[in-house]
mmCIF file of C-alpha atoms in Angstrom:
data_model
loop_
_atom_site.group_PDB
_atom_site.id
_atom_site.type_symbol
_atom_site.label_atom_id
_atom_site.label_comp_id
_atom_site.label_asym_id
_atom_site.label_seq_id
_atom_site.Cartn_x
_atom_site.Cartn_y
_atom_site.Cartn_z
ATOM 1 C CA UNK A 27 62.005 -34.250 63.471
ATOM 2 C CA UNK A 28 60.259 -32.838 60.165
ATOM 3 C CA UNK A 29 62.469 -29.442 60.992
ATOM 4 C CA UNK A 30 65.894 -31.333 61.205
ATOM 5 C CA UNK A 31 65.287 -33.327 57.884
ATOM 6 C CA UNK A 32 64.221 -29.545 56.303
ATOM 7 C CA UNK A 33 67.529 -28.377 57.704
ATOM 8 C CA UNK A 34 69.160 -31.182 55.983
ATOM 9 C CA UNK A 35 67.193 -30.499 52.630
ATOM 10 C CA UNK A 36 65.894 -34.002 52.911
ATOM 11 C CA UNK A 37 62.470 -33.727 53.273
ATOM 12 C CA UNK A 38 61.107 -34.195 50.223
ATOM 13 C CA UNK A 39 61.518 -38.129 50.961
ATOM 14 C CA UNK A 40 58.830 -37.796 53.490
ATOM 15 C CA UNK A 41 56.458 -35.138 52.370
ATOM 16 C CA UNK A 42 54.454 -37.187 50.018
ATOM 17 C CA UNK A 43 57.084 -37.922 47.026
ATOM 18 C CA UNK A 44 56.962 -41.531 47.168
ATOM 19 C CA UNK A 45 58.660 -41.842 43.788
ATOM 20 C CA UNK A 46 62.210 -40.474 43.250
ATOM 21 C CA UNK A 47 62.305 -36.831 41.555
ATOM 22 C CA UNK A 48 63.184 -36.806 37.844
ATOM 23 C CA UNK A 49 66.965 -36.568 37.070
ATOM 24 C CA UNK A 50 68.124 -38.381 40.562
ATOM 25 C CA UNK A 51 69.421 -41.653 39.673
ATOM 26 C CA UNK A 52 68.785 -44.915 41.941
ATOM 27 C CA UNK A 53 71.805 -44.708 43.670
ATOM 28 C CA UNK A 54 71.418 -41.226 44.603
ATOM 29 C CA UNK A 55 67.835 -42.046 45.597
ATOM 30 C CA UNK A 56 68.315 -44.893 47.860
ATOM 31 C CA UNK A 57 71.485 -43.342 49.353
ATOM 32 C CA UNK A 58 69.139 -40.313 50.644
ATOM 33 C CA UNK A 59 66.287 -42.390 51.583
ATOM 34 C CA UNK A 60 69.117 -44.347 53.992
ATOM 35 C CA UNK A 61 70.397 -40.837 55.358
ATOM 36 C CA UNK A 62 66.252 -39.892 56.142
ATOM 37 C CA UNK A 63 65.678 -43.037 57.735
ATOM 38 C CA UNK A 64 68.460 -42.962 59.839
ATOM 39 C CA UNK A 65 68.141 -39.571 60.752
ATOM 40 C CA UNK A 66 65.065 -40.446 61.803
ATOM 41 C CA UNK A 67 66.039 -43.037 63.944
ATOM 42 C CA UNK A 68 68.537 -41.440 65.632
ATOM 43 C CA UNK A 69 66.151 -39.208 67.069
ATOM 44 C CA UNK A 70 63.920 -41.742 68.365
ATOM 45 C CA UNK A 71 64.019 -43.746 72.416
ATOM 46 C CA UNK A 72 64.154 -47.465 72.172
ATOM 47 C CA UNK A 73 60.699 -47.636 73.300
ATOM 48 C CA UNK A 74 59.593 -45.900 69.917
ATOM 49 C CA UNK A 75 61.682 -47.942 67.948
ATOM 50 C CA UNK A 76 60.069 -50.971 68.678
ATOM 51 C CA UNK A 77 57.230 -49.313 65.810
ATOM 52 C CA UNK A 78 59.810 -48.831 63.192
ATOM 53 C CA UNK A 79 61.039 -51.973 60.617
ATOM 54 C CA UNK A 80 64.018 -52.632 59.513
ATOM 55 C CA UNK A 81 62.557 -53.088 56.206
ATOM 56 C CA UNK A 82 60.707 -50.095 55.985
ATOM 57 C CA UNK A 83 61.913 -47.027 53.812
ATOM 58 C CA UNK A 84 61.762 -43.552 55.202
ATOM 59 C CA UNK A 85 58.260 -42.365 53.724
ATOM 60 C CA UNK A 86 57.066 -45.699 55.599
ATOM 61 C CA UNK A 87 58.717 -44.999 58.591
ATOM 62 C CA UNK A 88 57.407 -41.579 59.112
ATOM 63 C CA UNK A 89 53.834 -42.521 58.013
ATOM 64 C CA UNK A 90 54.089 -45.316 60.866
ATOM 65 C CA UNK A 91 55.254 -42.852 63.202
ATOM 66 C CA UNK A 92 52.318 -40.727 62.527
ATOM 67 C CA UNK A 93 49.960 -42.539 62.676
ATOM 68 C CA UNK A 94 51.231 -44.155 65.905
ATOM 69 C CA UNK A 95 52.121 -40.897 67.752
ATOM 70 C CA UNK A 96 49.786 -38.012 65.710
ATOM 71 C CA UNK A 97 46.698 -39.495 65.744
ATOM 72 C CA UNK A 98 43.642 -37.375 67.593
ATOM 73 C CA UNK A 99 41.857 -40.692 68.282
ATOM 74 C CA UNK A 100 39.887 -40.985 71.475
ATOM 75 C CA UNK A 101 41.695 -44.544 72.469
ATOM 76 C CA UNK A 102 45.328 -42.320 71.600
ATOM 77 C CA UNK A 103 44.162 -39.402 73.829
ATOM 78 C CA UNK A 104 43.087 -41.936 76.520
ATOM 79 C CA UNK A 105 46.397 -43.778 76.486
ATOM 80 C CA UNK A 106 48.251 -40.801 76.647
ATOM 81 C CA UNK A 107 46.026 -39.598 79.621
ATOM 82 C CA UNK A 108 46.814 -42.382 80.965
ATOM 83 C CA UNK A 109 50.575 -42.506 80.960
ATOM 84 C CA UNK A 110 50.612 -39.224 82.539
ATOM 85 C CA UNK A 111 48.328 -39.995 85.216
ATOM 86 C CA UNK A 112 50.491 -42.905 86.140
ATOM 87 C CA UNK A 113 53.922 -40.787 85.609
ATOM 88 C CA UNK A 114 55.910 -40.736 88.712
ATOM 89 C CA UNK A 115 59.060 -39.946 89.465
ATOM 90 C CA UNK A 116 61.347 -42.433 91.142
ATOM 91 C CA UNK A 117 63.008 -41.614 94.448
ATOM 92 C CA UNK A 118 66.735 -40.647 93.947
ATOM 93 C CA UNK A 119 65.426 -40.253 90.137
ATOM 94 C CA UNK A 120 66.882 -37.361 88.115
ATOM 95 C CA UNK A 121 64.454 -34.687 87.608
ATOM 96 C CA UNK A 122 65.596 -33.813 83.661
ATOM 97 C CA UNK A 123 65.168 -37.805 82.938
ATOM 98 C CA UNK A 124 61.562 -37.541 84.916
ATOM 99 C CA UNK A 125 60.532 -34.323 82.488
ATOM 100 C CA UNK A 126 61.686 -35.140 79.733
ATOM 101 C CA UNK A 127 60.034 -38.761 79.852
ATOM 102 C CA UNK A 128 56.735 -38.181 78.716
#
């Protein structure tokens, strides 16, 4: 996702720049923030979208998702291991869907 934002030249809104840069007017900054947040949300599954609040800005959304999914804590590792071990393909299911689920 970070690469998508870099390609769109929107990465500075989520990479630690919480204040708008000098020379950027409020409307432009808000418009950029909305564009970044929508780009992030368009790449999320419905399950992951449950972690995103509507009133969060792009930076807050990015930080929340990073905290939830990038964590290297023991509980996160155990959760992911449990998810993997309980992943079963449905009978007559689509192999592509099954492989992309985890």
